PDB file of C-alpha atoms in Angstrom:
ATOM      1  CA  ASP A1455      -7.914 -12.338   3.489  1.00 62.00           C
ATOM      2  CA  ALA A1456      -8.171 -11.510   7.159  1.00 82.00           C
ATOM      3  CA  GLY A1457     -10.804  -9.001   8.074  1.00 94.00           C
ATOM      4  CA  VAL A1458     -10.653  -6.444  10.848  1.00 97.00           C
ATOM      5  CA  ILE A1459      -9.417  -8.175  13.988  1.00 97.00           C
ATOM      6  CA  GLN A1460     -10.421  -7.009  17.438  1.00 98.00           C
ATOM      7  CA  SER A1461      -9.230  -8.242  20.793  1.00 97.00           C
ATOM      8  CA  PRO A1462     -10.317  -9.238  23.288  1.00 97.00           C
ATOM      9  CA  ARG A1463     -13.764 -10.493  22.228  1.00 97.00           C
ATOM     10  CA  HIS A1464     -15.021 -10.187  25.790  1.00 97.00           C
ATOM     11  CA  GLU A1465     -13.737  -8.173  28.717  1.00 96.00           C
ATOM     12  CA  VAL A1466     -15.119  -8.151  32.230  1.00 97.00           C
ATOM     13  CA  THR A1467     -13.458  -5.902  34.750  1.00 96.00           C
ATOM     14  CA  GLU A1468     -14.201  -3.927  37.861  1.00 96.00           C
ATOM     15  CA  MET A1469     -15.031  -0.279  38.002  1.00 96.00           C
ATOM     16  CA  GLY A1470     -11.950   1.922  38.168  1.00 96.00           C
ATOM     17  CA  GLN A1471      -9.702  -0.414  36.219  1.00 97.00           C
ATOM     18  CA  GLU A1472      -8.005   0.542  32.985  1.00 97.00           C
ATOM     19  CA  VAL A1473      -9.388  -1.141  29.880  1.00 97.00           C
ATOM     20  CA  THR A1474      -7.544  -1.398  26.561  1.00 98.00           C
ATOM     21  CA  LEU A1475      -9.278  -2.548  23.399  1.00 98.00           C
ATOM     22  CA  ARG A1476      -7.216  -3.450  20.362  1.00 98.00           C
ATOM     23  CA  CYS A1477      -7.813  -3.380  16.634  1.00 98.00           C
ATOM     24  CA  LYS A1478      -5.910  -4.532  13.564  1.00 98.00           C
ATOM     25  CA  PRO A1479      -7.436  -3.006  10.407  1.00 97.00           C
ATOM     26  CA  ILE A1480      -7.438  -4.588   6.980  1.00 96.00           C
ATOM     27  CA  SER A1481      -4.075  -4.130   5.308  1.00 94.00           C
ATOM     28  CA  GLY A1482      -4.070  -1.208   2.907  1.00 92.00           C
ATOM     29  CA  HIS A1483      -7.054   0.554   4.433  1.00 94.00           C
ATOM     30  CA  ASP A1484      -6.520   4.230   5.139  1.00 92.00           C
ATOM     31  CA  TYR A1485      -9.364   4.936   7.550  1.00 94.00           C
ATOM     32  CA  LEU A1486      -9.957   3.416  10.961  1.00 96.00           C
ATOM     33  CA  PHE A1487     -13.077   3.982  13.038  1.00 96.00           C
ATOM     34  CA  TRP A1488     -14.071   3.193  16.615  1.00 97.00           C
ATOM     35  CA  TYR A1489     -17.768   2.769  17.470  1.00 96.00           C
ATOM     36  CA  ARG A1490     -19.771   1.967  20.568  1.00 96.00           C
ATOM     37  CA  GLN A1491     -23.098   0.144  20.405  1.00 93.00           C
ATOM     38  CA  THR A1492     -25.649   0.401  23.183  1.00 87.00           C
ATOM     39  CA  MET A1493     -29.349  -0.378  23.340  1.00 81.00           C
ATOM     40  CA  MET A1494     -30.223   3.237  24.023  1.00 79.00           C
ATOM     41  CA  ARG A1495     -28.033   5.028  21.484  1.00 81.00           C
ATOM     42  CA  GLY A1496     -27.437   2.448  18.790  1.00 84.00           C
ATOM     43  CA  LEU A1497     -24.132   2.705  16.922  1.00 90.00           C
ATOM     44  CA  GLU A1498     -22.150   5.781  17.947  1.00 91.00           C
ATOM     45  CA  LEU A1499     -19.020   6.946  16.153  1.00 92.00           C
ATOM     46  CA  LEU A1500     -16.377   7.705  18.778  1.00 95.00           C
ATOM     47  CA  ILE A1501     -13.323   8.650  16.733  1.00 96.00           C
ATOM     48  CA  TYR A1502     -11.761   8.038  13.353  1.00 95.00           C
ATOM     49  CA  PHE A1503      -8.263   8.168  11.906  1.00 95.00           C
ATOM     50  CA  ASN A1504      -6.994   8.819   8.392  1.00 94.00           C
ATOM     51  CA  ASN A1505      -3.475   7.563   7.697  1.00 94.00           C
ATOM     52  CA  ASN A1506      -2.929   7.115  11.441  1.00 95.00           C
ATOM     53  CA  VAL A1507      -3.902  10.718  12.230  1.00 95.00           C
ATOM     54  CA  PRO A1508      -6.995  11.366  14.393  1.00 96.00           C
ATOM     55  CA  ILE A1509      -9.443  13.400  12.325  1.00 93.00           C
ATOM     56  CA  ASP A1510     -12.573  13.672  14.440  1.00 92.00           C
ATOM     57  CA  ASP A1511     -12.817  12.715  18.110  1.00 93.00           C
ATOM     58  CA  SER A1512     -15.990  14.668  18.854  1.00 90.00           C
ATOM     59  CA  GLY A1513     -17.812  11.429  19.665  1.00 91.00           C
ATOM     60  CA  MET A1514     -15.467  10.462  22.491  1.00 94.00           C
ATOM     61  CA  PRO A1515     -17.702  10.693  25.557  1.00 88.00           C
ATOM     62  CA  GLU A1516     -15.205  12.199  27.985  1.00 86.00           C
ATOM     63  CA  ASP A1517     -11.565  12.494  28.920  1.00 91.00           C
ATOM     64  CA  ARG A1518     -11.531   8.995  30.353  1.00 95.00           C
ATOM     65  CA  PHE A1519     -11.529   7.743  26.750  1.00 97.00           C
ATOM     66  CA  SER A1520      -8.462   7.927  24.540  1.00 97.00           C
ATOM     67  CA  ALA A1521      -7.475   6.328  21.235  1.00 98.00           C
ATOM     68  CA  LYS A1522      -4.178   5.939  19.463  1.00 97.00           C
ATOM     69  CA  MET A1523      -2.979   4.613  16.148  1.00 97.00           C
ATOM     70  CA  PRO A1524       0.809   4.259  16.350  1.00 96.00           C
ATOM     71  CA  ASN A1525       1.033   2.634  12.915  1.00 94.00           C
ATOM     72  CA  ALA A1526      -1.109   1.581   9.974  1.00 94.00           C
ATOM     73  CA  SER A1527      -1.772  -1.884  11.367  1.00 94.00           C
ATOM     74  CA  PHE A1528      -2.731  -1.231  14.970  1.00 96.00           C
ATOM     75  CA  SER A1529      -5.017   0.946  17.061  1.00 98.00           C
ATOM     76  CA  THR A1530      -6.095   1.013  20.699  1.00 98.00           C
ATOM     77  CA  LEU A1531      -9.041   2.452  22.545  1.00 98.00           C
ATOM     78  CA  LYS A1532      -8.374   2.991  26.217  1.00 98.00           C
ATOM     79  CA  ILE A1533     -10.755   3.754  29.067  1.00 97.00           C
ATOM     80  CA  GLN A1534      -9.206   4.924  32.326  1.00 96.00           C
ATOM     81  CA  PRO A1535     -10.793   4.754  34.830  1.00 96.00           C
ATOM     82  CA  SER A1536     -13.654   2.565  33.631  1.00 96.00           C
ATOM     83  CA  GLU A1537     -17.231   2.978  34.903  1.00 96.00           C
ATOM     84  CA  PRO A1538     -20.294   0.682  34.714  1.00 96.00           C
ATOM     85  CA  ARG A1539     -21.934   2.983  32.159  1.00 94.00           C
ATOM     86  CA  ASP A1540     -19.090   2.216  29.753  1.00 95.00           C
ATOM     87  CA  SER A1541     -20.465  -1.306  29.377  1.00 96.00           C
ATOM     88  CA  ALA A1542     -21.250  -1.792  25.689  1.00 96.00           C
ATOM     89  CA  VAL A1543     -20.032  -3.499  22.545  1.00 96.00           C
ATOM     90  CA  TYR A1544     -17.151  -1.624  20.942  1.00 98.00           C
ATOM     91  CA  PHE A1545     -16.516  -2.023  17.223  1.00 98.00           C
ATOM     92  CA  CYS A1546     -13.550  -1.152  15.106  1.00 97.00           C
ATOM     93  CA  ALA A1547     -13.944  -0.658  11.352  1.00 96.00           C
ATOM     94  CA  SER A1548     -11.649   0.229   8.466  1.00 96.00           C
ATOM     95  CA  SER A1549     -12.031   1.387   4.876  1.00 94.00           C
ATOM     96  CA  PHE A1550     -10.098   2.550   1.849  1.00 89.00           C
ATOM     97  CA  ALA A1551      -9.670   6.272   1.377  1.00 82.00           C
ATOM     98  CA  GLY A1552     -11.409   6.387  -2.002  1.00 80.00           C
ATOM     99  CA  ASP A1553     -13.860   9.247  -1.774  1.00 76.00           C
ATOM    100  CA  GLY A1554     -13.230  10.068   1.850  1.00 79.00           C
ATOM    101  CA  LEU A1555     -15.977   8.866   4.155  1.00 86.00           C
ATOM    102  CA  ARG A1556     -18.129   7.771   1.216  1.00 90.00           C
ATOM    103  CA  GLN A1557     -16.857   4.195   1.353  1.00 89.00           C
ATOM    104  CA  PRO A1558     -18.288   1.009   2.814  1.00 93.00           C
ATOM    105  CA  GLN A1559     -16.589   0.112   6.060  1.00 95.00           C
ATOM    106  CA  HIS A1560     -15.437  -3.321   7.139  1.00 96.00           C
ATOM    107  CA  PHE A1561     -16.202  -4.061  10.766  1.00 97.00           C
ATOM    108  CA  GLY A1562     -14.585  -6.352  13.259  1.00 97.00           C
ATOM    109  CA  ASP A1563     -16.723  -8.630  15.409  1.00 96.00           C
ATOM    110  CA  GLY A1564     -16.523  -6.284  18.372  1.00 97.00           C
ATOM    111  CA  THR A1565     -15.438  -6.389  21.993  1.00 98.00           C
ATOM    112  CA  ARG A1566     -18.193  -6.885  24.528  1.00 97.00           C
ATOM    113  CA  LEU A1567     -17.148  -4.870  27.571  1.00 97.00           C
ATOM    114  CA  SER A1568     -18.738  -5.307  30.979  1.00 97.00           C
ATOM    115  CA  ILE A1569     -17.724  -3.052  33.848  1.00 97.00           C
ATOM    116  CA  LEU A1570     -18.878  -4.346  37.229  1.00 96.00           C
TER     117      LEU A1570
ATOM    118  CA  ASP B 267     -27.732  14.993  18.180  1.00 64.00           C
ATOM    119  CA  GLN B 268     -29.611  12.411  16.167  1.00 78.00           C
ATOM    120  CA  GLN B 269     -28.744  13.357  12.631  1.00 90.00           C
ATOM    121  CA  VAL B 270     -29.805   9.950  11.327  1.00 94.00           C
ATOM    122  CA  LYS B 271     -32.982   8.386  12.670  1.00 93.00           C
ATOM    123  CA  GLN B 272     -34.504   4.977  12.279  1.00 94.00           C
ATOM    124  CA  ASN B 273     -37.820   5.426  14.020  1.00 90.00           C
ATOM    125  CA  SER B 274     -38.892   1.791  13.987  1.00 94.00           C
ATOM    126  CA  PRO B 275     -36.873  -0.265  16.485  1.00 93.00           C
ATOM    127  CA  SER B 276     -38.355  -3.475  15.116  1.00 96.00           C
ATOM    128  CA  LEU B 277     -40.243  -4.905  12.161  1.00 97.00           C
ATOM    129  CA  SER B 278     -41.793  -8.313  11.635  1.00 98.00           C
ATOM    130  CA  VAL B 279     -42.817  -9.674   8.227  1.00 98.00           C
ATOM    131  CA  GLN B 280     -43.870 -12.974   6.743  1.00 98.00           C
ATOM    132  CA  GLU B 281     -41.486 -14.918   4.538  1.00 97.00           C
ATOM    133  CA  GLY B 282     -41.998 -14.038   0.889  1.00 97.00           C
ATOM    134  CA  ARG B 283     -43.451 -10.606   1.626  1.00 98.00           C
ATOM    135  CA  ILE B 284     -41.752  -7.245   1.232  1.00 98.00           C
ATOM    136  CA  SER B 285     -39.761  -5.699   4.084  1.00 98.00           C
ATOM    137  CA  ILE B 286     -39.467  -1.911   4.107  1.00 98.00           C
ATOM    138  CA  LEU B 287     -37.022  -0.263   6.472  1.00 98.00           C
ATOM    139  CA  ASN B 288     -37.001   3.500   6.793  1.00 98.00           C
ATOM    140  CA  CYS B 289     -34.391   6.100   7.643  1.00 97.00           C
ATOM    141  CA  ASP B 290     -34.525   9.900   7.982  1.00 97.00           C
ATOM    142  CA  TYR B 291     -31.661  12.356   8.145  1.00 96.00           C
ATOM    143  CA  THR B 292     -31.419  16.027   9.023  1.00 95.00           C
ATOM    144  CA  ASN B 293     -28.045  17.143   7.687  1.00 92.00           C
ATOM    145  CA  SER B 294     -28.410  18.327   4.076  1.00 92.00           C
ATOM    146  CA  MET B 295     -24.640  17.968   3.618  1.00 93.00           C
ATOM    147  CA  PHE B 296     -24.947  14.174   3.634  1.00 95.00           C
ATOM    148  CA  ASP B 297     -24.661  12.930   0.060  1.00 95.00           C
ATOM    149  CA  TYR B 298     -23.906   9.232   0.345  1.00 96.00           C
ATOM    150  CA  PHE B 299     -26.008   6.674   2.154  1.00 97.00           C
ATOM    151  CA  LEU B 300     -25.385   3.073   3.130  1.00 97.00           C
ATOM    152  CA  TRP B 301     -27.220   0.165   4.689  1.00 98.00           C
ATOM    153  CA  TYR B 302     -25.523  -2.417   6.866  1.00 97.00           C
ATOM    154  CA  LYS B 303     -26.827  -5.705   8.203  1.00 97.00           C
ATOM    155  CA  LYS B 304     -25.787  -7.078  11.570  1.00 96.00           C
ATOM    156  CA  TYR B 305     -26.193 -10.586  12.957  1.00 96.00           C
ATOM    157  CA  PRO B 306     -25.787 -11.296  16.700  1.00 92.00           C
ATOM    158  CA  ALA B 307     -22.193 -11.500  17.937  1.00 91.00           C
ATOM    159  CA  GLU B 308     -20.867 -10.208  14.608  1.00 94.00           C
ATOM    160  CA  GLY B 309     -19.948  -6.800  13.285  1.00 95.00           C
ATOM    161  CA  PRO B 310     -22.153  -4.977  10.765  1.00 96.00           C
ATOM    162  CA  THR B 311     -21.603  -5.892   7.124  1.00 97.00           C
ATOM    163  CA  PHE B 312     -22.155  -3.586   4.184  1.00 96.00           C
ATOM    164  CA  LEU B 313     -25.290  -4.305   2.191  1.00 98.00           C
ATOM    165  CA  ILE B 314     -26.018  -1.570  -0.344  1.00 98.00           C
ATOM    166  CA  SER B 315     -25.405   2.122  -0.896  1.00 97.00           C
ATOM    167  CA  ILE B 316     -26.707   5.069  -2.880  1.00 97.00           C
ATOM    168  CA  SER B 317     -25.282   8.400  -3.934  1.00 96.00           C
ATOM    169  CA  SER B 318     -27.386  11.544  -3.756  1.00 95.00           C
ATOM    170  CA  ILE B 319     -27.250  11.869  -7.537  1.00 95.00           C
ATOM    171  CA  LYS B 320     -29.517   8.818  -7.760  1.00 96.00           C
ATOM    172  CA  ASP B 321     -32.922   8.056  -6.364  1.00 96.00           C
ATOM    173  CA  LYS B 322     -32.764   4.282  -6.593  1.00 97.00           C
ATOM    174  CA  ASN B 323     -30.162   1.540  -6.452  1.00 98.00           C
ATOM    175  CA  GLU B 324     -30.931  -2.132  -6.805  1.00 98.00           C
ATOM    176  CA  ASP B 325     -28.919  -5.236  -5.972  1.00 97.00           C
ATOM    177  CA  GLY B 326     -30.782  -8.485  -6.267  1.00 97.00           C
ATOM    178  CA  ARG B 327     -33.523  -8.626  -3.657  1.00 98.00           C
ATOM    179  CA  PHE B 328     -32.384  -5.348  -2.106  1.00 98.00           C
ATOM    180  CA  THR B 329     -33.356  -1.894  -3.340  1.00 98.00           C
ATOM    181  CA  VAL B 330     -32.600   1.430  -1.709  1.00 98.00           C
ATOM    182  CA  PHE B 331     -34.706   4.483  -2.496  1.00 98.00           C
ATOM    183  CA  LEU B 332     -33.636   8.055  -1.758  1.00 98.00           C
ATOM    184  CA  ASN B 333     -35.955  11.055  -1.487  1.00 97.00           C
ATOM    185  CA  LYS B 334     -33.641  14.038  -1.067  1.00 96.00           C
ATOM    186  CA  SER B 335     -36.358  16.630  -0.680  1.00 95.00           C
ATOM    187  CA  ALA B 336     -37.828  14.674   2.222  1.00 97.00           C
ATOM    188  CA  LYS B 337     -34.389  13.661   3.549  1.00 97.00           C
ATOM    189  CA  HIS B 338     -35.637  10.107   3.637  1.00 97.00           C
ATOM    190  CA  LEU B 339     -34.351   6.782   2.424  1.00 97.00           C
ATOM    191  CA  SER B 340     -35.743   3.296   2.563  1.00 98.00           C
ATOM    192  CA  LEU B 341     -34.507  -0.237   2.050  1.00 98.00           C
ATOM    193  CA  HIS B 342     -36.825  -2.711   0.362  1.00 98.00           C
ATOM    194  CA  ILE B 343     -36.218  -6.427   0.603  1.00 98.00           C
ATOM    195  CA  VAL B 344     -38.335  -8.588  -1.661  1.00 97.00           C
ATOM    196  CA  PRO B 345     -39.009 -11.378  -1.238  1.00 97.00           C
ATOM    197  CA  SER B 346     -38.012 -11.495   2.431  1.00 98.00           C
ATOM    198  CA  GLN B 347     -36.332 -14.657   3.678  1.00 97.00           C
ATOM    199  CA  PRO B 348     -35.790 -15.972   7.228  1.00 97.00           C
ATOM    200  CA  GLY B 349     -32.034 -15.463   6.753  1.00 97.00           C
ATOM    201  CA  ASP B 350     -32.693 -11.732   6.391  1.00 98.00           C
ATOM    202  CA  SER B 351     -33.575 -11.586  10.086  1.00 98.00           C
ATOM    203  CA  ALA B 352     -30.988  -9.195  11.518  1.00 97.00           C
ATOM    204  CA  VAL B 353     -30.508  -5.633  12.696  1.00 96.00           C
ATOM    205  CA  TYR B 354     -30.270  -3.143   9.835  1.00 97.00           C
ATOM    206  CA  PHE B 355     -28.362   0.107  10.222  1.00 96.00           C
ATOM    207  CA  CYS B 356     -28.721   3.117   8.004  1.00 97.00           C
ATOM    208  CA  ALA B 357     -25.651   5.374   7.628  1.00 96.00           C
ATOM    209  CA  ALA B 358     -25.199   8.788   6.047  1.00 96.00           C
ATOM    210  CA  SER B 359     -21.937  10.380   5.016  1.00 94.00           C
ATOM    211  CA  GLY B 360     -20.395  13.399   3.337  1.00 90.00           C
ATOM    212  CA  ASN B 361     -17.817  15.429   5.197  1.00 84.00           C
ATOM    213  CA  ASP B 362     -19.109  13.700   8.305  1.00 85.00           C
ATOM    214  CA  MET B 363     -20.808  10.398   8.925  1.00 87.00           C
ATOM    215  CA  ARG B 364     -23.463   9.090  11.266  1.00 91.00           C
ATOM    216  CA  PHE B 365     -25.334   5.849  11.861  1.00 93.00           C
ATOM    217  CA  GLY B 366     -28.929   5.330  12.850  1.00 93.00           C
ATOM    218  CA  ALA B 367     -29.874   3.307  15.909  1.00 92.00           C
ATOM    219  CA  GLY B 368     -30.914   0.273  13.862  1.00 94.00           C
ATOM    220  CA  THR B 369     -34.101  -1.656  13.088  1.00 96.00           C
ATOM    221  CA  ARG B 370     -34.447  -5.288  14.071  1.00 96.00           C
ATOM    222  CA  LEU B 371     -36.072  -7.226  11.238  1.00 98.00           C
ATOM    223  CA  THR B 372     -37.688 -10.588  11.922  1.00 98.00           C
ATOM    224  CA  VAL B 373     -38.822 -12.646   8.957  1.00 98.00           C
ATOM    225  CA  LYS B 374     -41.201 -15.399  10.004  1.00 97.00           C
ATOM    226  CA  PRO B 375     -41.352 -18.665   8.053  1.00 93.00           C
TER     227      PRO B 375
END
């Protein structure tokens, strides 16, 4: 079975450009999570969805970040305009509903984003 | 706010010895805890979990211990193997969920 698929794997762009990261969760999973990993802060939860509905976006750093989940098989994380401090590895993860957040998550391999 | 803390950024142990990774949390509403392992250029993968109704859960070489009164959990790996070298993340969940910053484990042959 395919796992969580993220694209692109690497993205290098200039400051001020719009960046769109994509995620396809595992079929049948009800939750989808977006994380950012940096050396300083480790793995930060940015936002998560349940059945395509955003539940908690308190981790989104600022208004330049937005996330959507138009259907059960696709989600995007957008940064507009991008800044050098947004450089990080961004992970998407999904899980079954089960007992809410008390479920192991399946992670994609991440998108390494570099803003010049 | 660092609700889940892994205070040791790195740990080095000899092959065959025990590795102990520690994690502390502050939110008493967390009642389910997980450990993930991450290799370079890959996403984290689930390793083992424990519910707050238990104080120990074992899976092969991996054992997680939970001390609720101290809000502390630990992951024991015994015996440690070179293939265990990775970054280990602790996670806590309930009505919310948070990850720690990770501990890089190096197992030397």
